[in-house]
PDB file of C-alpha atoms in Angstrom:
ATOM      1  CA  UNK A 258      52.640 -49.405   9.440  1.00 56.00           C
ATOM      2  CA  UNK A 259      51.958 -53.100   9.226  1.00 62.00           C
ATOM      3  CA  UNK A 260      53.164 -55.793   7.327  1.00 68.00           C
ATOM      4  CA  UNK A 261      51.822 -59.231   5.865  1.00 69.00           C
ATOM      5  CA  UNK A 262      54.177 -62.265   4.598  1.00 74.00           C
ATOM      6  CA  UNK A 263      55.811 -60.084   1.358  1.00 80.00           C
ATOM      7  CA  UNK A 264      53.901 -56.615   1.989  1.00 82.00           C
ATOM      8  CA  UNK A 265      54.834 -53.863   4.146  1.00 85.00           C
ATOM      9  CA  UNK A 266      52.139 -51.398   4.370  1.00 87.00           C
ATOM     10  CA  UNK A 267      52.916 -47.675   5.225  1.00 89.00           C
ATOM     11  CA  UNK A 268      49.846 -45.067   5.699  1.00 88.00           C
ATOM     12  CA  UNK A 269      51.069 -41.419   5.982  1.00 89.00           C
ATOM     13  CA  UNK A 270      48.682 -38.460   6.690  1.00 86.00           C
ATOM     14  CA  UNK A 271      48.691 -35.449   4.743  1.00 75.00           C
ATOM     15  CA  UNK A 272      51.044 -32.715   6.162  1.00 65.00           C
ATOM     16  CA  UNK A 273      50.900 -29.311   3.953  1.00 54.00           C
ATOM     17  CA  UNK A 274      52.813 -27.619   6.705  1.00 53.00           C
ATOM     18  CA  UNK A 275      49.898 -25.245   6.939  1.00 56.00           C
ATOM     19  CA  UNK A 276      47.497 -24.851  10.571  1.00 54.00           C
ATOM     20  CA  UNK A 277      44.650 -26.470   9.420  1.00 51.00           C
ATOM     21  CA  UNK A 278      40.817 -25.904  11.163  1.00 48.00           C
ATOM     22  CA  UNK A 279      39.585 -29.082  13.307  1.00 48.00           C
ATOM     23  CA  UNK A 280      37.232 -29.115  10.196  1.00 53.00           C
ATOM     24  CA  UNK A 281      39.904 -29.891   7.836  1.00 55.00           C
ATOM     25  CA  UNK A 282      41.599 -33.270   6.857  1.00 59.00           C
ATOM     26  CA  UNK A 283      44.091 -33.332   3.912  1.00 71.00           C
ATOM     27  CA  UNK A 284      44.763 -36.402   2.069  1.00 83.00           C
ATOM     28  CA  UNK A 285      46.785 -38.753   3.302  1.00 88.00           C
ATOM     29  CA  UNK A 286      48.439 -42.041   1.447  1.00 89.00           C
ATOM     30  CA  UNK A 287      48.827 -45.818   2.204  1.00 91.00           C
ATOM     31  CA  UNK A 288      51.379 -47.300   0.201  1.00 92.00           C
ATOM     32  CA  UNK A 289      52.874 -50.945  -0.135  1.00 90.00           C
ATOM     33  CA  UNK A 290      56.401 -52.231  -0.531  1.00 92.00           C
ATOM     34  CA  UNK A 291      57.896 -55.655  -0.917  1.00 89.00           C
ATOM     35  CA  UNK A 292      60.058 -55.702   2.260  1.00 87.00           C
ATOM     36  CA  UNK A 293      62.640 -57.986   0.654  1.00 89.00           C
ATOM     37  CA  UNK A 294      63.271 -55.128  -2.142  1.00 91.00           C
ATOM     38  CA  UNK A 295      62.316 -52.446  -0.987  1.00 90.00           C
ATOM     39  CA  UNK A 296      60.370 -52.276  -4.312  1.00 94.00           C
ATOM     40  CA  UNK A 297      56.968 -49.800  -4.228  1.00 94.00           C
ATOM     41  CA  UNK A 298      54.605 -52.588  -5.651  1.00 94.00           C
ATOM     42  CA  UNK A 299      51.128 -49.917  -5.380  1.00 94.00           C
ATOM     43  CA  UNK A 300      49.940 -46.944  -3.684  1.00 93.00           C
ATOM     44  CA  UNK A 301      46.324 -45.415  -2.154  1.00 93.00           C
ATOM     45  CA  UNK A 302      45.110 -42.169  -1.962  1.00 91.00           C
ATOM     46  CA  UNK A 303      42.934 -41.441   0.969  1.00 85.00           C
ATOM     47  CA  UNK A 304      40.774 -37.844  -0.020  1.00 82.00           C
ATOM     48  CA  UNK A 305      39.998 -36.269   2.900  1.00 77.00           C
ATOM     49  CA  UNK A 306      41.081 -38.895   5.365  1.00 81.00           C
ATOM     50  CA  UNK A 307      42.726 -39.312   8.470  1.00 84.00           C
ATOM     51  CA  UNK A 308      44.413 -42.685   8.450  1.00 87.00           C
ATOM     52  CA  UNK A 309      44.286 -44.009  12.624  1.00 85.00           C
ATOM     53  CA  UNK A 310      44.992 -47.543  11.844  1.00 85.00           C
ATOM     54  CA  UNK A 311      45.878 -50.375   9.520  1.00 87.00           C
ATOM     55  CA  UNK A 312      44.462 -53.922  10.623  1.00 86.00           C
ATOM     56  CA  UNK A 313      46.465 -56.799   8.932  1.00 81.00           C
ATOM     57  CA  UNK A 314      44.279 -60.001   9.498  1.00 74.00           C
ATOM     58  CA  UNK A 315      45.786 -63.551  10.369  1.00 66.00           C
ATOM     59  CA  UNK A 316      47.556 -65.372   7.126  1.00 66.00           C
ATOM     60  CA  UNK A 317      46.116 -66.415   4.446  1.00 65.00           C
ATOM     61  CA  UNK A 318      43.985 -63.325   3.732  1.00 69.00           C
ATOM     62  CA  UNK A 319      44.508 -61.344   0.711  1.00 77.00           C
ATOM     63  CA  UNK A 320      42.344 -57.746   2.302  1.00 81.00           C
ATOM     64  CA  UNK A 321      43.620 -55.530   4.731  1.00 85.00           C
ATOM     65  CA  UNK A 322      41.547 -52.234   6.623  1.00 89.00           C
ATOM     66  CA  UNK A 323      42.540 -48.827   6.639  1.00 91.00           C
ATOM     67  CA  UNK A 324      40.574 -47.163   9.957  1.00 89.00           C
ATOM     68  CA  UNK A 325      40.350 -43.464   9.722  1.00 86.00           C
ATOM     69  CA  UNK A 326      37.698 -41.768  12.604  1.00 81.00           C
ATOM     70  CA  UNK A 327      34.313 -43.495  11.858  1.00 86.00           C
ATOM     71  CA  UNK A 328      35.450 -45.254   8.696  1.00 90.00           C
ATOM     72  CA  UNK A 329      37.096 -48.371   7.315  1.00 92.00           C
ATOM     73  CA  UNK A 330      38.252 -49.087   3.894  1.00 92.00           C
ATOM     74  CA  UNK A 331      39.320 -52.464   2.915  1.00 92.00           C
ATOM     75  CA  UNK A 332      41.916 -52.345   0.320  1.00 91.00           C
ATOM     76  CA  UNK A 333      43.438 -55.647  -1.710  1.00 89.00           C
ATOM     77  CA  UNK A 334      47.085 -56.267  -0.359  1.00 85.00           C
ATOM     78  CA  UNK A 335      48.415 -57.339  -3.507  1.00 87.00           C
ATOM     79  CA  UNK A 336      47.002 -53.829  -5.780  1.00 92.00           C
ATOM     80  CA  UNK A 337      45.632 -51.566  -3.670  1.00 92.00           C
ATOM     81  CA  UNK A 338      41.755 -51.820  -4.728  1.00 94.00           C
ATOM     82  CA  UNK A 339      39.348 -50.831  -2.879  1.00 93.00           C
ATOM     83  CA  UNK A 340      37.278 -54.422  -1.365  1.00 90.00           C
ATOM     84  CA  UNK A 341      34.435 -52.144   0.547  1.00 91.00           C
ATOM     85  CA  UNK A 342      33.851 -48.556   2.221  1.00 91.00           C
ATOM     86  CA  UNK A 343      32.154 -49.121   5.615  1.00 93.00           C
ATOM     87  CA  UNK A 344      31.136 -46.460   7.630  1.00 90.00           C
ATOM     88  CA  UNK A 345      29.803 -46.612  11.519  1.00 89.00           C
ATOM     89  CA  UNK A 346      28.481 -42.888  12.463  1.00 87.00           C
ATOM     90  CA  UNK A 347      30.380 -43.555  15.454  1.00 89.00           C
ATOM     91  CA  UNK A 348      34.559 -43.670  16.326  1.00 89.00           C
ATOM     92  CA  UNK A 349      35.597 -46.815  15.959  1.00 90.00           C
ATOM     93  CA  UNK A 350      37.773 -48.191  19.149  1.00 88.00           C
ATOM     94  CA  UNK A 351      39.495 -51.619  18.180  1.00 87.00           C
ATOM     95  CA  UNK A 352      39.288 -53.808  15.352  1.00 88.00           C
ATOM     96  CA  UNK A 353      39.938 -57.863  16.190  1.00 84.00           C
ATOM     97  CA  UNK A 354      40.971 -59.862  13.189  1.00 83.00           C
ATOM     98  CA  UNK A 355      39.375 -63.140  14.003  1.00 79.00           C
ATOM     99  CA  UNK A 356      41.055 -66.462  13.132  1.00 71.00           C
ATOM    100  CA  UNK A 357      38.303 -67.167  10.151  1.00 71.00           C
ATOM    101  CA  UNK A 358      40.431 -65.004   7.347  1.00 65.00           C
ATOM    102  CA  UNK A 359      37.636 -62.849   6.439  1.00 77.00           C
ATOM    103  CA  UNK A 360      35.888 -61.942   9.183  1.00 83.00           C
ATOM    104  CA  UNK A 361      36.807 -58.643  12.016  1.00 87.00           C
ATOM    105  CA  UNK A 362      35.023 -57.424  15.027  1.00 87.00           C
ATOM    106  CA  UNK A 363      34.628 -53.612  15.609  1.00 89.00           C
ATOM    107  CA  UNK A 364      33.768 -51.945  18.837  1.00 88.00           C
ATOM    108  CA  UNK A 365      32.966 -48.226  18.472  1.00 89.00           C
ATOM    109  CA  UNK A 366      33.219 -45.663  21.277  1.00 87.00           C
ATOM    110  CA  UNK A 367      28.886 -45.832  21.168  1.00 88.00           C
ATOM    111  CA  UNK A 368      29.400 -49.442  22.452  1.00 83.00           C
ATOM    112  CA  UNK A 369      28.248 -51.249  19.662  1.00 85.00           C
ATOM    113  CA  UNK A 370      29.578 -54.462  18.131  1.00 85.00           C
ATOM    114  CA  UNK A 371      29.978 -54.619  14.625  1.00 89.00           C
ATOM    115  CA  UNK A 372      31.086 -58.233  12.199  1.00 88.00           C
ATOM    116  CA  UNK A 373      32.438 -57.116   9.359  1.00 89.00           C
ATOM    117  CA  UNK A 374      33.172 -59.297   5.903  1.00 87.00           C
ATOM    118  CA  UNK A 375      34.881 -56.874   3.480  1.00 87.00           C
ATOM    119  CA  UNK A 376      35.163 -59.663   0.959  1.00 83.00           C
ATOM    120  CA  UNK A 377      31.551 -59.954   0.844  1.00 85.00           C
ATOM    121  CA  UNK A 378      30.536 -56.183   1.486  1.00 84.00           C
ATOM    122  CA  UNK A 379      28.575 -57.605   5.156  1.00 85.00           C
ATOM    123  CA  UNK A 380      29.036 -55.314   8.487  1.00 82.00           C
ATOM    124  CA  UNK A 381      26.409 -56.943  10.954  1.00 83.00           C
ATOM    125  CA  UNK A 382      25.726 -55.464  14.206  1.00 82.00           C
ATOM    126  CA  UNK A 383      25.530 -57.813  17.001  1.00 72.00           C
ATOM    127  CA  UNK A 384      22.278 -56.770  18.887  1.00 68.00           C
ATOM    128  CA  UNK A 385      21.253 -58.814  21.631  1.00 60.00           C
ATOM    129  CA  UNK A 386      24.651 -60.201  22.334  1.00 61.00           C
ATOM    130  CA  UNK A 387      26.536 -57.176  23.540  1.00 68.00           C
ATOM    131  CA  UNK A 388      24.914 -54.912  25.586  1.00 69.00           C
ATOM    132  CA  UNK A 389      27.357 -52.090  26.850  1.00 73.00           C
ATOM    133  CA  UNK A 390      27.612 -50.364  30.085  1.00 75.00           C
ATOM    134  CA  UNK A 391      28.115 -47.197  28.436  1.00 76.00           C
ATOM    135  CA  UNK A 392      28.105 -45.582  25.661  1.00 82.00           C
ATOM    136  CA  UNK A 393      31.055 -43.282  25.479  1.00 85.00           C
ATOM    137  CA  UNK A 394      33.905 -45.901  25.635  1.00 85.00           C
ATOM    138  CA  UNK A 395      37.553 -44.684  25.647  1.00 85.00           C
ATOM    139  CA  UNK A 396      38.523 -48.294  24.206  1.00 82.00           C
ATOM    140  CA  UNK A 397      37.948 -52.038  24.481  1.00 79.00           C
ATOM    141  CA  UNK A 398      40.190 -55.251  24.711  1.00 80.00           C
ATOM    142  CA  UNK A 399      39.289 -58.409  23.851  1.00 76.00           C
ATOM    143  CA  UNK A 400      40.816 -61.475  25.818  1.00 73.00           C
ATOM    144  CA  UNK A 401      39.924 -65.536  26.655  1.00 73.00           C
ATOM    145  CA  UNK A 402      36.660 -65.240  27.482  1.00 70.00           C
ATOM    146  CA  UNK A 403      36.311 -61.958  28.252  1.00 73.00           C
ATOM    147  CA  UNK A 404      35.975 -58.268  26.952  1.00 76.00           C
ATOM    148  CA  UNK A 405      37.030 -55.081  28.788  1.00 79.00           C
ATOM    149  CA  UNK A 406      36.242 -51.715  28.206  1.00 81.00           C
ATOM    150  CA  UNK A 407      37.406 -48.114  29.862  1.00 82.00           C
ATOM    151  CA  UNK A 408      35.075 -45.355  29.687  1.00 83.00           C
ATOM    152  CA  UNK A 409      35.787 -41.835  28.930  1.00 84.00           C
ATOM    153  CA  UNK A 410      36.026 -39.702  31.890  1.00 82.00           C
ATOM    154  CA  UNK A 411      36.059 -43.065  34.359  1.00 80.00           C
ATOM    155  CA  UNK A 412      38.243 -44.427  36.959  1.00 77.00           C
ATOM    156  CA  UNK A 413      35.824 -47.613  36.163  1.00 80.00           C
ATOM    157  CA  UNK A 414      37.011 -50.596  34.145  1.00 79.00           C
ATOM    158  CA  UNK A 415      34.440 -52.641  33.046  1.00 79.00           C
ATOM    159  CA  UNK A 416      34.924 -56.460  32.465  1.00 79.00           C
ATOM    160  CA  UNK A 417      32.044 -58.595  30.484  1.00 74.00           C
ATOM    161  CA  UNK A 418      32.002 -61.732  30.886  1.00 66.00           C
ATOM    162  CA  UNK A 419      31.912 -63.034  27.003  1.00 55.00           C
ATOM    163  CA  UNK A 420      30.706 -66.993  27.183  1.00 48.00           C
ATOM    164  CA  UNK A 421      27.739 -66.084  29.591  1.00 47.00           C
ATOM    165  CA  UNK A 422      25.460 -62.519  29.152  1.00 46.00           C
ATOM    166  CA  UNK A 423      25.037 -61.382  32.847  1.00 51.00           C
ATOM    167  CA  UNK A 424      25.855 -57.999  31.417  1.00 48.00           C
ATOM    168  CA  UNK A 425      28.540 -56.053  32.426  1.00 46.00           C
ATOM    169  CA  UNK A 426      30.816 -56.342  35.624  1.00 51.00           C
ATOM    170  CA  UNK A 427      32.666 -52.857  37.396  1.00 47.00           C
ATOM    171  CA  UNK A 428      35.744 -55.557  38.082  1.00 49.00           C
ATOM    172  CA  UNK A 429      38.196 -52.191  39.837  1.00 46.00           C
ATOM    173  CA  UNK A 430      38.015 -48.536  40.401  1.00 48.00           C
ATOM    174  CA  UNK A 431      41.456 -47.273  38.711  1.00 47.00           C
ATOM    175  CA  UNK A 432      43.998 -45.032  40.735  1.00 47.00           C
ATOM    176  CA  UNK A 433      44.997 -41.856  39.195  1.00 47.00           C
ATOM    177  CA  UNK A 434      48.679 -43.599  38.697  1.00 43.00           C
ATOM    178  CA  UNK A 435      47.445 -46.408  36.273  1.00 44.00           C
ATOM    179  CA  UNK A 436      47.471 -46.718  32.852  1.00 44.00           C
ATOM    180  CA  UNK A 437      44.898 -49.201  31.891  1.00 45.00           C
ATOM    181  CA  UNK A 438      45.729 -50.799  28.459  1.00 41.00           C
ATOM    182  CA  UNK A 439      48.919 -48.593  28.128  1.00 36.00           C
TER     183      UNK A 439
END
């Protein structure tokens, strides 16, 4: 569930009422509505998909992402067509809209660091200027000047400092009591 200026965008995962196997995903749907009227203006079938997220970007962007496991499609906000398919072979963690309209950062739990430009079909990896600690990452965060990520199976959080590549920094040992990034 997200929304952008007019749109309201709703993503619901398919639900048969059957037990399905771990190796099973039913279809699930994204639609959009006009939150002033309530009006269905398109919808989006997702075969096979498990919908995680949907990333809105910053104004003044006419794509959105639908994130399911190791996947993103970028769809057109105003009718639903698919922009790009990008896959990763890895979960993806976060996705930062940046404040350039078209562009995202995705982390994925391998630690890598992807730019992706759905408008123009691009996902770069950034090699050289990420290097992470790990590479089975629970999930990063992004702040001024800095990026943090928490490991799976870690009491460690790991700050990097983002202007200057000394690589990465343990910056606290986490009690059993705290909820990093809760």
């Amino acid at each position: 569930l997200d929304t952008a200026g007019d749109y309201l965008f709703v993503a619901i995962n398919g639900d048969s009422g059957e037990d399905i196997s771990l190796f099973e995903t039913e279809d699930a749907m994204v639609y959009c509505y006009n939150i002033r009227t309530g009006e269905e203006i398109w919808q989006y079938e997702a075969k096979s998909e498990f919908i995680s997220s949907i990333v809105v970007p910053y104004e003044g962007y006419d794509c959105f992402l639908v994130e399911s496991y190791a996947q993103i499609t970028a769809l057109e906000a105003k009718t639903g067509k698919v922009v790009g398919l990008f896959t990763f072979g890895s979960d993806i963690v976060n996705i930062f809209p940046l404040q350039t309209p078209d562009t995202y950062v995705i982390f994925t739990r391998d630690g890598r660091r992807v730019n992706l430009i759905p408008e123009k079909n691009m996902n770069v990896e950034s090699i050289g200027t990420f290097i992470p600690a790990t590479t089975n990452i629970k999930q990063f965060e992004w702040g001024d000047g800095f990026l943090a990520s928490l490991p799976y199976s870690s009491k460690e959080l790991i700050v990097y400092d983002w202007y200057i590549d000394e690589g990465a920094k343990v910056a606290l040992e986490l009690s059993d009591n705290i909820a990093a990034f809760a």
